[in-house]
mmCIF file of C-alpha atoms in Angstrom:
data_model
loop_
_atom_site.group_PDB
_atom_site.id
_atom_site.type_symbol
_atom_site.label_atom_id
_atom_site.label_comp_id
_atom_site.label_asym_id
_atom_site.label_seq_id
_atom_site.Cartn_x
_atom_site.Cartn_y
_atom_site.Cartn_z
ATOM 1 C CA UNK J 1 36.477 -9.266 -5.728
ATOM 2 C CA UNK J 2 36.984 -8.075 -2.220
ATOM 3 C CA UNK J 3 37.951 -10.866 0.716
ATOM 4 C CA UNK J 4 36.054 -11.233 3.894
ATOM 5 C CA UNK J 5 39.036 -9.817 5.853
ATOM 6 C CA UNK J 6 39.293 -6.474 3.729
ATOM 7 C CA UNK J 7 39.652 -3.564 5.845
ATOM 8 C CA UNK J 8 37.457 -2.187 3.197
ATOM 9 C CA UNK J 9 34.359 -3.734 3.531
ATOM 10 C CA UNK J 10 32.449 -4.922 6.420
ATOM 11 C CA UNK J 11 29.515 -7.589 6.692
ATOM 12 C CA UNK J 12 26.111 -7.200 6.380
ATOM 13 C CA UNK J 13 23.380 -9.609 6.707
ATOM 14 C CA UNK J 14 20.785 -10.252 4.006
ATOM 15 C CA UNK J 15 17.656 -11.517 4.953
ATOM 16 C CA UNK J 16 16.791 -14.346 1.870
ATOM 17 C CA UNK J 17 13.875 -17.443 2.669
ATOM 18 C CA UNK J 18 14.508 -20.893 2.516
ATOM 19 C CA UNK J 19 13.687 -23.263 0.018
ATOM 20 C CA UNK J 20 10.129 -25.797 0.631
ATOM 21 C CA UNK J 21 9.649 -24.179 3.566
ATOM 22 C CA UNK J 22 8.186 -19.915 2.179
ATOM 23 C CA UNK J 23 7.403 -19.700 5.959
ATOM 24 C CA UNK J 24 10.805 -18.218 7.563
ATOM 25 C CA UNK J 25 13.390 -16.385 7.022
ATOM 26 C CA UNK J 26 16.580 -16.329 7.372
ATOM 27 C CA UNK J 27 20.147 -14.277 7.637
ATOM 28 C CA UNK J 28 22.628 -15.074 4.976
ATOM 29 C CA UNK J 29 25.807 -12.566 6.394
ATOM 30 C CA UNK J 30 27.321 -10.940 2.962
ATOM 31 C CA UNK J 31 30.878 -8.226 2.979
ATOM 32 C CA UNK J 32 30.300 -5.395 1.239
ATOM 33 C CA UNK J 33 32.832 -2.110 0.906
ATOM 34 C CA UNK J 34 32.340 -0.176 3.762
ATOM 35 C CA UNK J 35 29.629 2.632 2.687
ATOM 36 C CA UNK J 36 30.078 6.472 4.354
ATOM 37 C CA UNK J 37 27.045 6.082 6.520
ATOM 38 C CA UNK J 38 23.967 4.099 7.600
ATOM 39 C CA UNK J 39 21.649 5.532 4.549
ATOM 40 C CA UNK J 40 24.595 4.135 2.229
ATOM 41 C CA UNK J 41 25.136 0.616 3.737
ATOM 42 C CA UNK J 42 21.490 0.797 3.348
ATOM 43 C CA UNK J 43 20.602 1.022 0.431
ATOM 44 C CA UNK J 44 24.231 -1.616 -0.713
ATOM 45 C CA UNK J 45 22.192 -4.332 1.752
ATOM 46 C CA UNK J 46 18.568 -2.903 -0.164
ATOM 47 C CA UNK J 47 20.497 -3.713 -3.929
ATOM 48 C CA UNK J 48 22.477 -7.050 -3.041
ATOM 49 C CA UNK J 49 18.818 -8.525 -2.170
ATOM 50 C CA UNK J 50 17.357 -7.738 -5.033
ATOM 51 C CA UNK J 51 19.707 -9.291 -6.459
ATOM 52 C CA UNK J 52 18.736 -12.983 -5.327
ATOM 53 C CA UNK J 53 20.327 -14.875 -3.237
ATOM 54 C CA UNK J 54 23.454 -17.014 -4.971
ATOM 55 C CA UNK J 55 22.385 -19.389 -7.068
ATOM 56 C CA UNK J 56 24.785 -22.537 -5.251
ATOM 57 C CA UNK J 57 23.381 -22.640 -1.785
ATOM 58 C CA UNK J 58 23.316 -25.150 0.443
ATOM 59 C CA UNK J 59 20.948 -23.781 2.751
ATOM 60 C CA UNK J 60 18.855 -23.553 -0.160
ATOM 61 C CA UNK J 61 18.219 -20.057 -0.084
ATOM 62 C CA UNK J 62 16.029 -18.612 -2.267
ATOM 63 C CA UNK J 63 13.893 -14.666 -2.161
ATOM 64 C CA UNK J 64 10.182 -13.439 -2.304
ATOM 65 C CA UNK J 65 11.398 -10.876 -4.052
ATOM 66 C CA UNK J 66 10.383 -11.335 -8.374
ATOM 67 C CA UNK J 67 14.089 -11.851 -9.878
ATOM 68 C CA UNK J 68 14.700 -10.516 -13.139
ATOM 69 C CA UNK J 69 13.816 -13.755 -14.605
ATOM 70 C CA UNK J 70 10.532 -13.544 -12.864
ATOM 71 C CA UNK J 71 9.757 -9.928 -14.003
ATOM 72 C CA UNK J 72 10.187 -10.787 -17.324
ATOM 73 C CA UNK J 73 7.736 -13.517 -17.257
ATOM 74 C CA UNK J 74 5.364 -11.965 -15.035
ATOM 75 C CA UNK J 75 2.417 -12.167 -17.680
ATOM 76 C CA UNK J 76 0.872 -8.530 -16.207
ATOM 77 C CA UNK J 77 4.133 -7.236 -17.210
ATOM 78 C CA UNK J 78 3.575 -3.609 -19.094
ATOM 79 C CA UNK J 79 6.347 -2.270 -21.854
ATOM 80 C CA UNK J 80 7.724 -0.006 -20.355
ATOM 81 C CA UNK J 81 9.066 -1.918 -17.156
ATOM 82 C CA UNK J 82 12.729 -2.758 -16.639
ATOM 83 C CA UNK J 83 13.737 -5.994 -16.705
ATOM 84 C CA UNK J 84 14.221 -6.035 -13.119
ATOM 85 C CA UNK J 85 13.863 -4.249 -9.582
ATOM 86 C CA UNK J 86 15.507 -1.252 -8.669
ATOM 87 C CA UNK J 87 16.099 1.101 -6.088
ATOM 88 C CA UNK J 88 14.845 3.854 -6.802
ATOM 89 C CA UNK J 89 15.711 5.956 -3.266
ATOM 90 C CA UNK J 90 15.948 5.691 0.064
ATOM 91 C CA UNK J 91 15.193 7.652 3.183
ATOM 92 C CA UNK J 92 15.741 7.228 6.881
ATOM 93 C CA UNK J 93 14.254 9.890 9.070
ATOM 94 C CA UNK J 94 13.278 9.776 13.071
ATOM 95 C CA UNK J 95 13.637 5.948 12.513
ATOM 96 C CA UNK J 96 11.275 5.370 9.843
ATOM 97 C CA UNK J 97 13.160 4.330 6.627
ATOM 98 C CA UNK J 98 11.255 4.476 3.707
ATOM 99 C CA UNK J 99 12.611 1.787 0.832
ATOM 100 C CA UNK J 100 11.520 3.061 -2.669
ATOM 101 C CA UNK J 101 11.134 0.577 -5.545
ATOM 102 C CA UNK J 102 10.868 0.480 -8.874
ATOM 103 C CA UNK J 103 7.386 -0.730 -10.606
ATOM 104 C CA UNK J 104 8.703 -4.023 -10.973
ATOM 105 C CA UNK J 105 8.349 -5.123 -7.584
ATOM 106 C CA UNK J 106 4.540 -5.080 -9.108
ATOM 107 C CA UNK J 107 5.550 -8.363 -10.231
ATOM 108 C CA UNK J 108 5.235 -10.600 -7.371
ATOM 109 C CA UNK J 109 2.215 -11.311 -8.192
ATOM 110 C CA UNK J 110 0.006 -11.154 -4.682
ATOM 111 C CA UNK J 111 -0.591 -13.446 -1.966
ATOM 112 C CA UNK J 112 -0.733 -12.877 1.296
ATOM 113 C CA UNK J 113 1.529 -15.096 2.324
ATOM 114 C CA UNK J 114 4.639 -13.384 -0.548
ATOM 115 C CA UNK J 115 3.617 -10.672 0.532
ATOM 116 C CA UNK J 116 4.331 -11.079 4.523
ATOM 117 C CA UNK J 117 7.507 -12.787 2.764
ATOM 118 C CA UNK J 118 8.691 -10.045 0.821
ATOM 119 C CA UNK J 119 8.655 -7.024 3.713
ATOM 120 C CA UNK J 120 10.098 -9.225 6.189
ATOM 121 C CA UNK J 121 12.795 -9.876 3.672
ATOM 122 C CA UNK J 122 13.107 -6.060 3.491
ATOM 123 C CA UNK J 123 12.188 -4.789 7.126
ATOM 124 C CA UNK J 124 14.817 -7.767 8.534
ATOM 125 C CA UNK J 125 17.274 -6.689 6.229
ATOM 126 C CA UNK J 126 17.461 -2.997 6.893
ATOM 127 C CA UNK J 127 16.362 -3.124 10.783
ATOM 128 C CA UNK J 128 20.295 -4.040 11.367
ATOM 129 C CA UNK J 129 21.273 -1.296 10.788
ATOM 130 C CA UNK J 130 21.690 1.576 13.712
ATOM 131 C CA UNK J 131 18.857 4.255 13.777
ATOM 132 C CA UNK J 132 16.425 2.627 11.720
ATOM 133 C CA UNK J 133 13.686 1.020 13.384
ATOM 134 C CA UNK J 134 10.694 1.430 11.299
ATOM 135 C CA UNK J 135 10.489 0.356 7.527
ATOM 136 C CA UNK J 136 7.317 1.665 4.690
ATOM 137 C CA UNK J 137 7.605 0.153 1.229
ATOM 138 C CA UNK J 138 7.431 2.508 -1.067
ATOM 139 C CA UNK J 139 6.704 1.754 -5.237
ATOM 140 C CA UNK J 140 7.312 4.363 -7.601
ATOM 141 C CA UNK J 141 6.775 7.527 -4.514
ATOM 142 C CA UNK J 142 3.484 5.435 -3.539
ATOM 143 C CA UNK J 143 3.168 3.832 0.012
ATOM 144 C CA UNK J 144 0.097 3.114 -0.202
ATOM 145 C CA UNK J 145 -1.859 0.205 -1.254
ATOM 146 C CA UNK J 146 1.922 -0.979 -2.462
ATOM 147 C CA UNK J 147 2.297 -4.968 -1.362
ATOM 148 C CA UNK J 148 -1.258 -5.903 -1.234
ATOM 149 C CA UNK J 149 -2.380 -9.830 -0.971
#
C-alpha cells in the first residue's frame, strides 16, 4: 500500500459517472506509482478505470464501462470471452491516443447515452496527460464501427 505522500507515487484523475444521473462524468483523484513516461502513466490510468470505482463511495461513483460482473452476465457473451475488459495496448502519436481494448468491451450493450458516457470516461481520463489532445477507442485493433448505439 502506498500513501499520498509517497515520493514514488503521483496523482491521476479517473472519470466516473454519478449514480442516479447517468449524464455526468466526474473526476476522482487516485495515487498511482510513478511511470517512466506519459504512455505508461496513461495506460495505468486506463487499467484503473477498467476495474471500476471503489465499491464504497460517498459521492456515488459508478461507471458506464462494463465491469467484470456485467461482462460475465452479458447475454451476448461469446465462449471465447474473458472475465473482464483488458487494455490490449495504448499508442500515442502526434497527440492522438489510441486505446485498444479487448472484445469484452462489447458487453456495453448499446444505447447512445451509454456510448457517450463510456467515450467520455476514457477520453477525459486520457486527455489529462500532456501530449494527448485526441482519443480513439479500438476493440481488438479495430477503430471503425466500435461503440455503436
